[in-house]
Coordinates of C-alpha atoms in Angstrom, one line a residue:
Chain J
M4 CA 0.0 0.0 0.0
K5 CA 2.5 2.5 1.2
P6 CA 4.8 2.6 -1.8
L7 CA 1.8 2.7 -4.1
K8 CA 0.5 5.7 -2.3
I9 CA 3.8 7.5 -2.7
I10 CA 4.0 6.7 -6.3
F11 CA 0.5 8.0 -6.8
L12 CA 1.4 11.2 -5.0
F13 CA 4.5 11.7 -7.2
Y14 CA 2.4 11.2 -10.2
L15 CA -0.2 13.8 -9.1
L16 CA 2.5 16.3 -8.3
S17 CA 4.3 15.8 -11.5
C18 CA 1.1 16.4 -13.3
T19 CA 0.4 19.7 -11.5
S20 CA 3.9 21.0 -12.0
K21 CA 3.7 20.2 -15.7
S22 CA 0.5 22.1 -16.3
F23 CA 1.9 24.9 -14.2
S24 CA 5.0 25.2 -16.4
Q25 CA 2.9 25.3 -19.5
D26 CA 0.8 28.1 -18.1
T27 CA 3.8 30.2 -17.4
A28 CA 5.2 29.6 -20.9
V29 CA 2.0 31.1 -22.5
S30 CA 1.7 33.9 -20.0
L31 CA 5.2 35.4 -20.1
L32 CA 4.2 37.8 -22.9
S33 CA 0.7 38.4 -21.5
M34 CA 2.3 39.2 -18.2
L35 CA 4.3 41.9 -19.9
E36 CA 1.3 43.2 -21.8
K37 CA -0.6 43.6 -18.6
E38 CA 2.3 45.5 -17.1
L39 CA 2.4 47.8 -20.2
E40 CA -1.3 48.4 -20.0
A41 CA -1.1 49.2 -16.3
N42 CA 1.6 51.7 -17.2
K43 CA -0.9 54.5 -18.1
D44 CA 1.2 57.4 -16.8
M45 CA 2.3 58.2 -20.4
T46 CA 0.5 60.7 -22.6
V47 CA 0.3 59.7 -26.3
Y48 CA -0.2 62.7 -28.5
T49 CA -2.2 62.3 -31.7
T50 CA -0.1 62.9 -34.8
A51 CA -0.8 63.4 -38.5
T52 CA -4.3 64.8 -38.1
F53 CA -3.7 66.3 -41.5
K54 CA -0.8 65.6 -43.9
T55 CA 0.3 69.2 -43.9
T56 CA -0.3 72.5 -42.2
R57 CA -2.9 73.5 -44.8
V58 CA -6.2 71.7 -45.5
I59 CA -6.3 73.4 -48.9
N60 CA -6.3 77.2 -48.8
G61 CA -6.6 77.6 -45.0
H62 CA -4.7 76.3 -42.1
S63 CA -5.1 72.8 -40.6
V64 CA -4.4 72.0 -36.9
E65 CA -1.0 70.7 -37.9
N66 CA 2.2 72.5 -37.1
V67 CA 5.6 71.9 -38.6
G68 CA 8.0 70.3 -36.2
K69 CA 10.5 72.2 -34.1
G70 CA 13.4 73.4 -36.2
V71 CA 11.7 72.5 -39.5
L72 CA 11.4 74.8 -42.4
D73 CA 8.6 74.2 -44.8
A74 CA 8.9 75.8 -48.2
K75 CA 5.5 76.1 -49.9
I76 CA 4.8 77.0 -53.5
S77 CA 1.2 77.2 -54.5
H78 CA -0.5 77.9 -57.8
R79 CA -4.1 78.7 -58.7
F80 CA -4.6 78.6 -62.4
G81 CA -7.3 80.5 -64.3
N82 CA -10.9 79.9 -64.6
I83 CA -11.7 76.4 -66.0
S84 CA -14.8 77.8 -67.8
E85 CA -12.5 79.9 -70.0
G86 CA -12.3 76.8 -72.2
G87 CA -9.8 75.4 -74.6
Y88 CA -8.3 78.8 -75.7
E89 CA -6.8 79.3 -72.3
L90 CA -6.3 75.6 -71.9
F91 CA -9.0 75.6 -69.2
G92 CA -7.2 78.2 -67.2
L93 CA -3.7 76.7 -67.3
D94 CA -2.4 79.6 -69.4
K95 CA -2.9 81.9 -66.4
A96 CA -1.7 81.5 -62.9
T97 CA -1.4 83.3 -59.7
M98 CA 1.0 82.0 -57.1
R99 CA 2.1 82.2 -53.5
M100 CA 5.6 81.5 -52.3
G101 CA 5.8 80.9 -48.6
L102 CA 8.1 79.8 -45.8
D103 CA 6.9 78.3 -42.6
Y104 CA 9.2 77.6 -39.6
G105 CA 8.6 75.7 -36.4
I106 CA 10.0 77.6 -33.4
T107 CA 8.8 75.0 -30.9
K108 CA 6.6 72.0 -31.2
N109 CA 3.6 74.2 -30.7
I110 CA 4.5 77.6 -32.2
M111 CA 5.2 78.2 -35.8
I112 CA 5.5 81.3 -37.9
G113 CA 5.3 81.9 -41.6
F114 CA 5.2 84.5 -44.3
G115 CA 4.4 84.5 -47.9
R116 CA 4.0 86.6 -51.0
S117 CA 1.1 86.2 -53.4
T118 CA 1.0 87.6 -56.9
F119 CA -2.7 88.0 -56.5
Q120 CA -3.1 91.7 -55.5
K121 CA 0.7 91.6 -54.7
T122 CA 0.0 90.6 -51.2
Y123 CA 2.5 89.9 -48.4
D124 CA 1.2 87.9 -45.5
G125 CA 2.5 86.7 -42.2
F126 CA 1.1 84.6 -39.4
I127 CA 1.8 82.9 -36.1
K128 CA 0.2 79.6 -35.3
V129 CA 0.0 78.6 -31.6
K130 CA -1.2 75.2 -30.6
I131 CA -3.1 75.7 -27.3
L132 CA -4.3 72.1 -26.8
S133 CA -3.1 68.9 -28.3
Q134 CA -5.3 65.9 -28.8
S135 CA -4.0 63.1 -26.7
R136 CA -4.9 60.0 -24.7
G137 CA -3.3 58.3 -21.7
K138 CA -2.4 60.3 -18.7
V139 CA -3.8 63.5 -20.3
N140 CA -6.9 62.8 -22.2
M141 CA -7.7 65.6 -24.6
P142 CA -10.4 65.0 -27.2
V143 CA -9.4 67.9 -29.6
T144 CA -6.5 70.0 -30.8
L145 CA -7.0 73.8 -30.5
S146 CA -4.9 76.3 -32.4
Y147 CA -5.0 80.1 -32.6
I148 CA -3.8 81.8 -35.7
P149 CA -3.6 85.6 -36.1
T150 CA -2.5 86.7 -39.6
I151 CA -1.8 89.9 -41.3
A152 CA -2.0 90.6 -45.0
I153 CA -0.7 93.7 -46.8
T154 CA -1.6 94.4 -50.4
T155 CA 0.9 96.4 -52.4
L156 CA -0.9 97.2 -55.6
K157 CA -0.4 100.8 -56.8
Y158 CA -3.0 103.1 -55.3
E159 CA -6.0 103.3 -57.6
D160 CA -6.2 107.1 -57.4
P161 CA -2.8 108.6 -56.5
S162 CA -4.2 112.1 -56.6
I163 CA -6.1 111.7 -53.3
S164 CA -4.3 111.2 -50.0
N165 CA -3.8 107.4 -49.5
H166 CA -2.9 105.8 -46.2
F167 CA -0.7 102.8 -45.9
N168 CA -3.1 101.5 -43.2
S169 CA -5.7 101.0 -45.9
R170 CA -3.6 98.2 -47.3
I171 CA -3.7 96.1 -44.2
A172 CA -6.2 93.4 -43.1
Y173 CA -6.1 91.1 -40.1
T174 CA -7.6 87.8 -39.5
H175 CA -8.0 85.8 -36.3
Q176 CA -8.7 82.2 -36.5
L177 CA -9.4 79.5 -33.9
I178 CA -9.2 75.9 -35.1
V179 CA -10.7 73.0 -33.2
G180 CA -9.8 69.8 -34.8
R181 CA -10.0 66.1 -34.1
K182 CA -8.6 63.0 -35.6
F183 CA -11.6 60.6 -35.3
S184 CA -9.8 57.6 -36.7
D185 CA -6.6 56.8 -38.6
K186 CA -8.4 57.9 -41.7
T187 CA -10.9 60.6 -40.8
S188 CA -10.1 64.1 -39.4
L189 CA -12.4 67.0 -39.0
Q190 CA -11.9 70.6 -37.9
F191 CA -14.0 73.8 -37.4
M192 CA -12.6 77.2 -37.9
P193 CA -14.4 80.2 -36.5
T194 CA -12.8 83.2 -38.1
F195 CA -12.8 87.0 -37.8
V196 CA -11.6 89.2 -40.6
H197 CA -10.9 92.9 -40.2
Q198 CA -10.1 95.0 -43.2
N199 CA -9.0 98.5 -42.7
L200 CA -10.5 99.6 -46.0
V201 CA -13.5 98.3 -47.8
T202 CA -14.8 99.5 -51.1
L203 CA -18.2 100.9 -50.0
A204 CA -19.1 102.9 -46.9
S205 CA -22.1 100.6 -46.5
E206 CA -19.9 97.5 -46.2
S207 CA -18.6 96.2 -42.9
N208 CA -14.9 96.3 -42.0
N209 CA -15.5 93.3 -39.8
M210 CA -16.5 90.0 -41.1
F211 CA -17.3 86.8 -39.3
A212 CA -16.9 83.4 -41.0
F213 CA -17.3 79.8 -39.9
G214 CA -15.2 77.2 -41.6
I215 CA -15.3 73.5 -41.7
G216 CA -12.6 71.3 -43.1
G217 CA -11.8 67.6 -43.2
R218 CA -9.8 64.9 -44.7
Q219 CA -10.4 61.2 -45.5
K220 CA -7.5 59.0 -46.2
L221 CA -7.9 56.8 -49.3
T222 CA -4.6 55.0 -49.0
K223 CA -1.7 55.4 -46.7
R224 CA -0.3 58.3 -48.7
I225 CA -3.3 59.8 -50.5
S226 CA -6.2 61.6 -48.9
V227 CA -9.2 63.6 -50.1
N228 CA -9.7 67.0 -48.5
A229 CA -12.5 69.5 -48.5
E230 CA -12.9 72.9 -46.9
Y231 CA -15.7 75.4 -46.8
Y232 CA -16.0 78.9 -45.2
Y233 CA -19.4 80.2 -44.5
Q234 CA -19.5 84.0 -44.2
L235 CA -22.1 85.6 -41.9
P236 CA -24.4 87.2 -44.5
S237 CA -24.8 90.5 -42.6
T238 CA -21.1 91.1 -42.5
K239 CA -20.3 89.7 -46.0
L240 CA -18.9 92.1 -48.7
N241 CA -21.0 92.7 -51.8
E242 CA -20.8 90.2 -54.6
R243 CA -18.6 87.8 -52.6
T244 CA -19.2 84.1 -52.3
N245 CA -18.2 81.5 -49.8
S246 CA -15.0 79.6 -50.5
L247 CA -15.4 75.9 -51.3
S248 CA -12.4 73.8 -52.1
V249 CA -12.0 70.1 -52.8
G250 CA -8.7 68.3 -53.4
F251 CA -6.2 65.5 -52.9
D252 CA -3.1 65.3 -50.7
I253 CA -0.4 63.1 -52.1
E254 CA 2.5 62.4 -49.9
T255 CA 5.9 61.2 -51.0
G256 CA 8.6 61.2 -48.3
G257 CA 9.4 64.8 -47.4
H258 CA 7.0 66.3 -50.1
V259 CA 3.3 66.8 -50.0
F260 CA 1.5 67.6 -53.2
Q261 CA -1.9 69.1 -52.9
L262 CA -4.1 69.2 -56.0
H263 CA -7.4 70.8 -55.8
F264 CA -10.4 72.7 -57.3
T265 CA -11.5 75.8 -55.6
N266 CA -13.6 78.9 -56.4
S267 CA -11.0 81.2 -54.6
Q268 CA -8.0 82.7 -56.3
G269 CA -6.4 84.2 -53.3
M270 CA -4.2 82.1 -51.0
N271 CA -4.1 84.2 -47.9
E272 CA -6.8 84.2 -45.3
R273 CA -8.2 87.6 -46.0
S274 CA -8.6 87.0 -49.7
F275 CA -10.0 83.5 -49.8
I276 CA -12.3 83.8 -46.8
S277 CA -13.7 87.3 -47.4
D278 CA -12.8 88.1 -51.0
T279 CA -13.8 85.1 -53.0
K280 CA -15.8 86.0 -56.1
G281 CA -15.9 82.7 -58.0
R282 CA -19.1 80.7 -58.1
W283 CA -19.1 77.0 -58.5
D284 CA -22.5 77.0 -60.2
M285 CA -21.2 79.4 -62.8
G286 CA -18.2 77.3 -63.5
D287 CA -15.8 79.7 -61.8
I288 CA -13.5 76.9 -60.7
Y289 CA -9.8 77.2 -60.4
F290 CA -7.5 74.3 -60.6
G291 CA -4.5 74.6 -58.3
F292 CA -1.8 72.9 -56.4
N293 CA 0.4 73.4 -53.3
I294 CA 3.8 71.8 -53.0
S295 CA 5.3 71.5 -49.6
R296 CA 8.9 70.5 -49.0
V297 CA 10.3 70.3 -45.5
F298 CA 13.9 70.9 -44.5
T299 CA 15.2 70.1 -41.0
I300 CA 17.2 73.2 -40.0
S301 CA 17.9 72.5 -36.4
K302 CA 18.3 68.9 -35.3
K303 CA 17.4 69.4 -31.6
H304 CA 13.9 68.2 -31.1
Chain R
M29 CA 0.4 5.5 10.1
F30 CA -1.5 8.5 8.8
K31 CA 1.0 11.2 9.7
K32 CA 3.9 10.1 7.6
P33 CA 2.3 10.4 4.1
I34 CA 0.9 13.8 5.1
I35 CA 4.3 15.1 6.0
L36 CA 5.7 13.6 2.9
L37 CA 3.0 15.3 0.9
F38 CA 3.7 18.7 2.4
S39 CA 7.4 18.4 1.9
L40 CA 6.8 17.4 -1.7
I41 CA 4.5 20.4 -2.3
L42 CA 7.1 22.6 -0.8
F43 CA 9.8 21.1 -2.9
S44 CA 7.8 21.3 -6.1
S45 CA 7.0 24.9 -5.5
G46 CA 10.7 25.4 -5.1
V47 CA 11.1 24.5 -8.8
N48 CA 9.1 27.6 -9.7
A49 CA 10.8 29.7 -7.1
P50 CA 10.7 33.4 -7.9
Q51 CA 14.5 33.7 -8.0
T52 CA 14.6 32.3 -11.5
M53 CA 12.4 35.0 -12.9
Y54 CA 14.1 38.1 -14.1
T55 CA 12.5 41.3 -15.5
V56 CA 14.1 44.1 -17.6
G57 CA 15.3 46.9 -15.3
A58 CA 16.7 48.9 -18.2
G59 CA 16.5 48.0 -21.8
S60 CA 17.0 49.8 -25.1
I61 CA 16.5 48.8 -28.7
T62 CA 18.0 50.8 -31.6
F63 CA 17.3 50.3 -35.2
S64 CA 19.2 51.7 -38.1
S65 CA 18.3 51.8 -41.8
D66 CA 21.5 52.3 -43.9
A67 CA 20.3 53.2 -47.4
P68 CA 22.4 54.8 -50.1
L69 CA 21.0 58.3 -49.6
E70 CA 20.1 58.3 -45.9
L71 CA 21.0 56.8 -42.6
I72 CA 18.0 56.6 -40.2
K73 CA 18.5 55.8 -36.6
A74 CA 16.1 55.7 -33.7
T75 CA 16.0 54.3 -30.2
S76 CA 13.5 53.3 -27.6
N77 CA 14.4 52.9 -24.0
Q78 CA 11.0 51.5 -23.1
L79 CA 11.9 47.8 -23.7
K80 CA 10.1 45.5 -21.3
G81 CA 11.1 41.9 -20.8
I82 CA 10.8 38.9 -18.6
F83 CA 13.1 35.8 -18.4
N84 CA 12.8 32.5 -16.7
S85 CA 16.3 31.2 -16.2
E86 CA 15.0 27.9 -15.0
K87 CA 13.0 27.1 -18.0
K88 CA 15.1 29.3 -20.3
E89 CA 12.0 31.0 -21.6
F90 CA 11.7 34.7 -22.3
A91 CA 9.4 37.4 -23.6
F92 CA 10.3 41.0 -24.7
T93 CA 8.0 43.7 -25.9
L94 CA 7.8 47.4 -26.5
N95 CA 5.5 50.1 -27.6
V96 CA 6.5 51.0 -31.2
N97 CA 5.6 54.7 -30.8
T98 CA 8.3 55.1 -28.2
F99 CA 11.1 55.2 -30.8
K100 CA 12.9 58.5 -30.8
G101 CA 15.7 59.9 -32.9
F102 CA 15.1 60.0 -36.6
N103 CA 16.4 62.7 -38.9
S104 CA 13.3 64.9 -38.6
P105 CA 10.0 65.0 -36.7
L106 CA 8.2 64.3 -40.0
Q107 CA 10.2 61.1 -40.4
Q108 CA 9.1 59.9 -36.9
E109 CA 5.5 60.7 -37.9
H110 CA 5.8 58.7 -41.1
F111 CA 7.4 55.8 -39.2
N112 CA 4.3 55.6 -37.0
E113 CA 1.7 56.5 -39.6
N114 CA 2.8 54.8 -42.8
Y115 CA 5.3 52.1 -42.0
L116 CA 4.8 50.6 -38.6
E117 CA 1.2 51.8 -38.3
S118 CA 1.6 52.0 -34.5
N119 CA -2.0 52.8 -33.9
K120 CA -3.1 49.6 -35.5
Y121 CA -0.2 47.5 -34.2
P122 CA 1.0 49.2 -31.1
R123 CA 3.6 46.6 -30.0
A124 CA 6.5 44.6 -31.2
S125 CA 7.5 41.5 -29.3
F126 CA 9.8 38.5 -29.2
E127 CA 9.0 35.5 -27.1
G128 CA 10.4 32.0 -27.0
K129 CA 13.0 29.7 -25.6
I130 CA 16.8 29.4 -25.4
I131 CA 18.0 26.5 -27.6
E132 CA 21.3 25.7 -25.8
D133 CA 21.3 23.4 -22.9
V134 CA 23.2 25.5 -20.5
D135 CA 22.8 26.1 -16.8
L136 CA 21.7 29.7 -16.6
K137 CA 21.4 29.6 -12.8
R138 CA 25.1 30.2 -12.3
D139 CA 27.2 33.2 -13.1
G140 CA 29.0 33.3 -16.4
F141 CA 29.1 34.5 -20.0
F142 CA 27.0 32.6 -22.5
R143 CA 26.6 32.8 -26.3
I144 CA 23.2 31.5 -26.9
R145 CA 20.6 31.2 -29.6
A146 CA 17.0 32.3 -28.8
K147 CA 14.3 30.7 -30.8
G148 CA 10.9 32.3 -30.8
N149 CA 8.2 34.3 -32.5
L150 CA 9.1 37.8 -33.5
T151 CA 6.0 40.0 -34.0
V152 CA 6.4 43.3 -35.8
H153 CA 3.7 45.2 -37.6
G154 CA 1.2 42.5 -36.7
V155 CA 3.2 39.8 -38.6
T156 CA 4.8 37.0 -36.7
Q157 CA 7.9 35.3 -37.9
E158 CA 9.7 32.4 -36.3
R159 CA 13.3 33.5 -35.8
I160 CA 16.5 32.2 -34.2
I161 CA 18.4 35.2 -32.8
K162 CA 21.9 35.0 -31.4
C163 CA 22.4 36.7 -28.1
E164 CA 25.2 37.2 -25.6
L165 CA 24.2 36.7 -22.0
T166 CA 26.3 37.8 -19.0
I167 CA 25.0 36.6 -15.6
K168 CA 26.6 38.1 -12.6
N169 CA 25.3 38.7 -9.1
K170 CA 21.7 37.9 -10.2
I171 CA 21.9 40.5 -13.0
V172 CA 21.4 39.2 -16.5
S173 CA 22.8 41.4 -19.2
V174 CA 21.6 40.7 -22.7
K175 CA 23.2 42.0 -25.9
S176 CA 22.1 41.1 -29.4
N177 CA 22.5 42.3 -32.9
F178 CA 20.2 41.1 -35.6
T179 CA 18.4 42.2 -38.7
V180 CA 14.8 42.3 -39.8
L181 CA 13.6 42.3 -43.4
L182 CA 10.8 44.8 -43.9
A183 CA 9.2 42.5 -46.5
D184 CA 9.0 39.7 -43.9
H185 CA 6.7 41.9 -41.8
N186 CA 4.5 43.3 -44.6
I187 CA 6.1 46.8 -44.5
T188 CA 6.3 48.1 -48.0
I189 CA 8.6 50.8 -49.3
P190 CA 7.3 53.1 -51.9
K191 CA 9.4 53.5 -55.0
V192 CA 10.2 57.1 -54.4
V193 CA 12.0 56.4 -51.1
H194 CA 13.8 53.2 -52.2
E195 CA 17.2 55.0 -52.0
K196 CA 16.4 56.4 -48.6
L197 CA 15.2 53.3 -46.8
A198 CA 17.0 50.0 -46.4
S199 CA 15.0 46.9 -47.0
E200 CA 16.9 45.2 -44.2
I201 CA 16.9 47.0 -40.9
K202 CA 19.6 46.5 -38.3
L203 CA 18.6 46.2 -34.7
E204 CA 20.7 46.4 -31.5
V205 CA 19.2 45.3 -28.3
K206 CA 20.7 45.9 -24.9
A207 CA 18.9 45.0 -21.7
E208 CA 19.7 44.4 -18.1
L209 CA 17.4 42.0 -16.3
I210 CA 17.1 41.9 -12.6
D211 CA 15.8 39.5 -10.1
K212 CA 12.1 39.9 -9.8

């Protein structure tokens, strides 16, 4: 009896220890995963809400990285409805050359020169909130962008006394954006435009607009973007329309190509938000592109 | 008559639990993993210091993992973004891991220097490959130091390189792992 009992016991024990070892073999990785999951004191910031710092004409919630210089060249061709003689607008073009620079992760500056109305523009973009999860859970990104635009066309009537101030316009923009999924991002842009000089005394110098922009990724490197600015009718200038643009972002390494159709010819905030004259329903559609190329100037980031 | 088997049973249970005693389990105290892509036009390097690992010296089993989005370095912030967005897709596949067993029949409970081969499943970008990876182990005063250099083929893990960056991205990525595991 006795030796049998002991053998039986040994058998039982060897069984239990065997199953025990198999359990640990499976669970080593899951033990680690649990540990990683428990380690929630890290904040993960959402990146790549948009591929570049512009949706189409206007700003996106994206900033360029710290120490990164972004050279942008944008073209808007002529009116597509001009037909074959003008090669559907391609014979004419207005352009904007611009440089953006990231001072910190959250602050960038930029300036540009547009051929349209010979305009110089400059802006600061400050990211106030960054969408994140983990320790800090923030559902949206919030940016504030004040811009200034100065037109330098010759004064229409040099015989009267003209003031330099009359060339200046300011815009203030808030952007609230959220990346809903890997592919879908949406943003809202309440905007205020102040123009020192408007054509008619009956027109308002202050204009309010509400913008909406978004992107949907089609593949890893191509997305379709759209952007619309609704101007408050009571503050809108005469014979102006709301800016609507639709286009594609194509990314190749350090370049982003944006190809789009828009009813706006201007490429600074004042001109496309408050001074768009084209009408989609009349065929006033301009084909255009933005090319962005980033250079890393300072390597400390 | 009755007492003896019970004592025997208890002592056996104690002994058997001794087999799985905690002193054979080690976890990563400090670990880093560095990758480099050496392409004709560009050298890209990034490091993560967030390597987690666990090692059972008795059974010679191990598991290592890390969050892919903890890699830092790169040549530009945009590159880091593309790494997470377009190549490793770290939102979809947040972790990379390697788990398995040491092939060599060596006694890892004593101090010493060992050149061993680790056989296991390497998971990167959601694709698991069985790999045998050479490692150097140094065990001293209950601290296990691991060093390993190996390579990963991007194609093995379903990471595609677009034509325009062929000259800037190597198809074979070099990895260097350093970890110090301490008694749990």
